[in-house]
mmCIF file of C-alpha atoms in Angstrom:
data_model
loop_
_atom_site.group_PDB
_atom_site.id
_atom_site.type_symbol
_atom_site.label_atom_id
_atom_site.label_comp_id
_atom_site.label_asym_id
_atom_site.label_seq_id
_atom_site.Cartn_x
_atom_site.Cartn_y
_atom_site.Cartn_z
ATOM 1 C CA ALA E 27 45.241 -20.727 -62.952
ATOM 2 C CA ALA E 28 43.202 -18.519 -60.607
ATOM 3 C CA ARG E 29 40.265 -18.383 -63.060
ATOM 4 C CA SER E 30 40.374 -22.159 -63.437
ATOM 5 C CA TRP E 31 40.167 -22.571 -59.677
ATOM 6 C CA LEU E 32 37.334 -20.058 -59.435
ATOM 7 C CA LEU E 33 35.369 -21.929 -62.116
ATOM 8 C CA GLN E 34 35.903 -25.211 -60.299
ATOM 9 C CA VAL E 35 34.745 -23.757 -56.991
ATOM 10 C CA LYS E 36 31.646 -22.244 -58.648
ATOM 11 C CA SER E 37 30.797 -25.660 -60.137
ATOM 12 C CA GLY E 38 31.082 -27.315 -56.715
ATOM 13 C CA THR E 39 34.435 -29.002 -57.321
ATOM 14 C CA ASP E 40 37.323 -28.801 -54.882
ATOM 15 C CA PRO E 41 40.284 -27.561 -56.956
ATOM 16 C CA GLN E 42 42.726 -29.043 -54.459
ATOM 17 C CA ALA E 43 41.149 -32.494 -54.457
ATOM 18 C CA PRO E 44 43.419 -35.169 -55.901
ATOM 19 C CA VAL E 45 42.689 -36.044 -59.501
ATOM 20 C CA VAL E 46 41.098 -39.489 -59.747
ATOM 21 C CA HIS E 47 41.798 -41.436 -62.906
ATOM 22 C CA ILE E 48 38.613 -42.462 -64.697
ATOM 23 C CA LEU E 49 39.750 -46.114 -64.643
ATOM 24 C CA GLY E 50 40.486 -46.030 -60.931
ATOM 25 C CA PRO E 51 43.759 -46.561 -59.132
ATOM 26 C CA THR E 52 46.483 -48.798 -60.454
ATOM 27 C CA VAL E 53 46.657 -52.311 -59.047
ATOM 28 C CA ALA E 54 49.884 -51.295 -57.286
ATOM 29 C CA ALA E 55 48.296 -48.211 -55.678
ATOM 30 C CA PHE E 56 45.174 -50.049 -54.517
ATOM 31 C CA PHE E 57 46.928 -53.109 -53.148
ATOM 32 C CA THR E 58 49.672 -51.190 -51.327
ATOM 33 C CA ASP E 59 47.610 -48.218 -50.097
ATOM 34 C CA GLN E 60 44.236 -49.809 -49.341
ATOM 35 C CA TYR E 61 44.283 -53.626 -49.460
ATOM 36 C CA LEU E 62 47.453 -54.247 -47.446
ATOM 37 C CA PRO E 63 46.645 -51.878 -44.541
ATOM 38 C CA TYR E 64 43.164 -53.425 -44.348
ATOM 39 C CA ILE E 65 44.303 -57.044 -44.175
ATOM 40 C CA LYS E 66 47.072 -56.184 -41.710
ATOM 41 C CA SER E 67 44.310 -55.174 -39.303
ATOM 42 C CA TYR E 68 42.855 -58.680 -39.056
ATOM 43 C CA LYS E 69 44.822 -61.306 -40.992
ATOM 44 C CA ARG E 70 47.666 -63.042 -39.174
ATOM 45 C CA SER E 71 49.147 -64.333 -42.440
ATOM 46 C CA TRP E 72 49.188 -60.942 -44.167
ATOM 47 C CA GLU E 73 52.894 -61.408 -44.955
ATOM 48 C CA THR E 74 51.932 -64.204 -47.352
ATOM 49 C CA ASP E 75 49.628 -61.820 -49.217
ATOM 50 C CA ASP E 76 52.345 -59.161 -49.214
ATOM 51 C CA SER E 77 54.852 -61.598 -50.692
ATOM 52 C CA MET E 78 52.378 -62.782 -53.344
ATOM 53 C CA MET E 79 51.666 -59.133 -54.229
ATOM 54 C CA ARG E 80 55.322 -58.118 -54.518
ATOM 55 C CA ASN E 81 56.446 -61.233 -56.382
ATOM 56 C CA HIS E 82 53.531 -61.852 -58.740
ATOM 57 C CA LEU E 83 50.717 -59.288 -58.889
ATOM 58 C CA LEU E 84 52.626 -56.025 -58.904
ATOM 59 C CA PRO E 85 55.335 -56.937 -61.447
ATOM 60 C CA LYS E 86 52.757 -58.168 -63.964
ATOM 61 C CA LEU E 87 49.632 -56.090 -63.260
ATOM 62 C CA GLY E 88 50.764 -53.279 -60.951
ATOM 63 C CA HIS E 89 50.970 -50.651 -63.703
ATOM 64 C CA LYS E 90 47.405 -51.270 -64.951
ATOM 65 C CA HIS E 91 44.431 -49.315 -63.722
ATOM 66 C CA MET E 92 41.928 -51.573 -61.990
ATOM 67 C CA GLY E 93 39.056 -50.408 -64.175
ATOM 68 C CA ALA E 94 41.014 -51.388 -67.284
ATOM 69 C CA ILE E 95 41.620 -55.003 -66.270
ATOM 70 C CA SER E 96 39.460 -57.519 -68.097
ATOM 71 C CA PRO E 97 38.999 -61.281 -67.675
ATOM 72 C CA PRO E 98 41.395 -61.952 -70.598
ATOM 73 C CA ASP E 99 44.047 -59.849 -68.800
ATOM 74 C CA VAL E 100 43.627 -62.073 -65.751
ATOM 75 C CA ALA E 101 43.834 -65.220 -67.888
ATOM 76 C CA VAL E 102 47.066 -63.931 -69.478
ATOM 77 C CA PHE E 103 48.431 -63.218 -65.986
ATOM 78 C CA VAL E 104 47.730 -66.818 -64.934
ATOM 79 C CA GLU E 105 49.249 -68.205 -68.134
ATOM 80 C CA GLN E 106 52.382 -66.108 -67.589
ATOM 81 C CA MET E 107 52.765 -67.613 -64.138
ATOM 82 C CA ARG E 108 52.272 -71.133 -65.526
ATOM 83 C CA SER E 109 54.825 -70.536 -68.300
ATOM 84 C CA GLU E 110 57.319 -69.406 -65.649
ATOM 85 C CA GLY E 111 56.948 -72.822 -64.018
ATOM 86 C CA TYR E 112 54.720 -71.982 -61.064
ATOM 87 C CA ALA E 113 52.535 -74.782 -59.725
ATOM 88 C CA PRO E 114 48.760 -74.585 -60.160
ATOM 89 C CA GLY E 115 48.388 -74.052 -56.396
ATOM 90 C CA THR E 116 50.605 -70.963 -56.514
ATOM 91 C CA CYS E 117 48.683 -69.582 -59.495
ATOM 92 C CA ASN E 118 45.405 -70.220 -57.681
ATOM 93 C CA ARG E 119 46.624 -68.387 -54.572
ATOM 94 C CA ALA E 120 47.491 -65.392 -56.754
ATOM 95 C CA LEU E 121 44.006 -65.564 -58.304
ATOM 96 C CA VAL E 122 42.352 -65.722 -54.876
ATOM 97 C CA LEU E 123 44.320 -62.667 -53.743
ATOM 98 C CA LEU E 124 43.474 -60.692 -56.890
ATOM 99 C CA ARG E 125 39.815 -61.772 -56.718
ATOM 100 C CA TYR E 126 39.523 -60.657 -53.095
ATOM 101 C CA GLY E 127 41.218 -57.339 -53.848
ATOM 102 C CA PHE E 128 38.686 -56.601 -56.569
ATOM 103 C CA THR E 129 35.834 -57.726 -54.316
ATOM 104 C CA LEU E 130 36.955 -55.196 -51.707
ATOM 105 C CA ALA E 131 37.377 -52.446 -54.323
ATOM 106 C CA VAL E 132 33.800 -53.029 -55.517
ATOM 107 C CA ARG E 133 32.477 -53.211 -51.938
ATOM 108 C CA TRP E 134 34.309 -49.999 -51.040
ATOM 109 C CA LYS E 135 33.032 -48.323 -54.225
ATOM 110 C CA VAL E 136 36.527 -47.420 -55.417
ATOM 111 C CA ALA E 137 36.128 -44.955 -58.285
ATOM 112 C CA GLY E 138 36.660 -46.564 -61.686
ATOM 113 C CA VAL E 139 36.158 -50.137 -60.480
ATOM 114 C CA GLU E 140 32.793 -51.302 -61.772
ATOM 115 C CA GLY E 141 33.125 -55.057 -61.346
ATOM 116 C CA ASN E 142 35.382 -57.979 -60.578
ATOM 117 C CA PRO E 143 36.981 -59.419 -63.737
ATOM 118 C CA VAL E 144 38.604 -62.214 -61.745
ATOM 119 C CA THR E 145 35.246 -63.882 -61.075
ATOM 120 C CA GLU E 146 35.163 -64.823 -64.763
ATOM 121 C CA VAL E 147 38.432 -66.785 -64.500
ATOM 122 C CA LYS E 148 38.330 -70.247 -62.954
ATOM 123 C CA ASN E 149 41.036 -71.591 -60.687
ATOM 124 C CA LEU E 150 43.416 -74.067 -62.269
ATOM 125 C CA ARG E 151 42.918 -77.749 -61.642
ATOM 126 C CA ASP E 152 45.373 -78.681 -58.926
ATOM 127 C CA ASP E 153 46.366 -82.344 -58.956
ATOM 128 C CA SER E 154 49.551 -81.745 -57.017
ATOM 129 C CA LYS E 155 48.297 -83.156 -53.732
ATOM 130 C CA ILE E 156 51.210 -85.115 -52.348
ATOM 131 C CA GLU E 157 50.540 -88.211 -50.294
ATOM 132 C CA ARG E 158 53.511 -89.018 -48.161
ATOM 133 C CA PHE E 159 54.162 -92.206 -46.257
ATOM 134 C CA LEU E 160 56.916 -93.105 -43.859
ATOM 135 C CA SER E 161 59.297 -95.853 -44.875
ATOM 136 C CA ASN E 162 59.839 -98.743 -42.447
ATOM 137 C CA GLU E 163 63.203 -97.251 -41.474
ATOM 138 C CA GLN E 164 61.625 -93.844 -40.809
ATOM 139 C CA MET E 165 58.888 -95.449 -38.709
ATOM 140 C CA VAL E 166 61.424 -97.384 -36.607
ATOM 141 C CA SER E 167 63.462 -94.206 -36.111
ATOM 142 C CA LEU E 168 60.372 -92.183 -35.185
ATOM 143 C CA MET E 169 59.186 -94.750 -32.637
ATOM 144 C CA ALA E 170 62.663 -94.965 -31.076
ATOM 145 C CA ALA E 171 62.657 -91.179 -30.638
ATOM 146 C CA VAL E 172 59.098 -91.193 -29.271
ATOM 147 C CA ARG E 173 59.861 -93.957 -26.746
ATOM 148 C CA GLY E 174 62.702 -91.777 -25.441
ATOM 149 C CA SER E 175 60.239 -88.988 -24.660
ATOM 150 C CA GLU E 176 59.359 -88.030 -21.092
ATOM 151 C CA SER E 177 55.669 -88.282 -22.017
ATOM 152 C CA GLU E 178 54.312 -91.775 -21.375
ATOM 153 C CA MET E 179 51.325 -91.175 -23.631
ATOM 154 C CA LEU E 180 53.230 -89.862 -26.648
ATOM 155 C CA GLN E 181 54.050 -93.307 -28.044
ATOM 156 C CA HIS E 182 50.384 -94.335 -27.874
ATOM 157 C CA ILE E 183 49.290 -91.131 -29.587
ATOM 158 C CA VAL E 184 51.875 -91.451 -32.352
ATOM 159 C CA LEU E 185 51.036 -95.136 -32.905
ATOM 160 C CA PHE E 186 47.351 -94.258 -33.151
ATOM 161 C CA LEU E 187 48.110 -91.562 -35.741
ATOM 162 C CA LEU E 188 50.340 -93.926 -37.729
ATOM 163 C CA TYR E 189 47.893 -96.853 -37.690
ATOM 164 C CA THR E 190 44.838 -94.800 -38.606
ATOM 165 C CA GLY E 191 46.422 -92.272 -40.957
ATOM 166 C CA ALA E 192 44.266 -89.668 -39.235
ATOM 167 C CA ARG E 193 45.187 -86.028 -39.018
ATOM 168 C CA LYS E 194 46.196 -84.596 -35.666
ATOM 169 C CA ARG E 195 43.134 -82.340 -35.576
ATOM 170 C CA GLU E 196 40.800 -85.284 -36.312
ATOM 171 C CA VAL E 197 42.275 -87.189 -33.381
ATOM 172 C CA LEU E 198 42.121 -84.215 -31.031
ATOM 173 C CA ASP E 199 38.463 -83.600 -31.936
ATOM 174 C CA ALA E 200 37.471 -87.280 -31.598
ATOM 175 C CA VAL E 201 34.710 -88.199 -29.167
ATOM 176 C CA TRP E 202 33.745 -91.635 -27.846
ATOM 177 C CA SER E 203 30.385 -91.565 -29.622
ATOM 178 C CA ASP E 204 32.316 -91.761 -32.924
ATOM 179 C CA VAL E 205 33.723 -95.179 -31.957
ATOM 180 C CA ASP E 206 31.716 -98.251 -32.987
ATOM 181 C CA TRP E 207 33.000 -100.905 -30.581
ATOM 182 C CA GLU E 208 30.953 -103.696 -32.179
ATOM 183 C CA ASN E 209 32.417 -103.174 -35.657
ATOM 184 C CA LYS E 210 35.782 -102.043 -34.287
ATOM 185 C CA SER E 211 35.689 -98.810 -36.279
ATOM 186 C CA TRP E 212 36.023 -95.094 -35.742
ATOM 187 C CA ARG E 213 33.884 -92.722 -37.769
ATOM 188 C CA ILE E 214 35.689 -89.477 -38.446
ATOM 189 C CA PRO E 215 33.034 -86.727 -38.673
#
């Protein structure tokens, strides 16, 4: 053992340095030791990423070394999620997380990670956008509750939102120059 260490030192290698696998860290090691601490430093919704990692990425890909993952591996991962009944939006969020993790690994020059295999896999088509409308009974109930509010303006605000179908943020960002009084219309920028 002593001769081995001496040879390593003579060749410029630190014999006590941790051994780095040629294919880089496992997905589990990278995401828990590097990705998660990094996103915790700036991302308010890091718990969502943590949950997605623990529930989807790590059970299926955690044991693989990052340098060994190929685009077909990613496609199989997505298909496994779909076959387990997950919605396209959930699968896409897992893809976004995995894609960003690989992007960081490449940017940080993590040993063994030469590229991002996730860039070769497209997000699933997500037609699950749900449009929801209030029934007449729900609208009557809502307006009764709003009229009971201490705020005099609340009923006008809620009526405006209901009549236009606008989003709260669109209404809050509205300016008078967006209103066309002649044509009785409001252009939402």
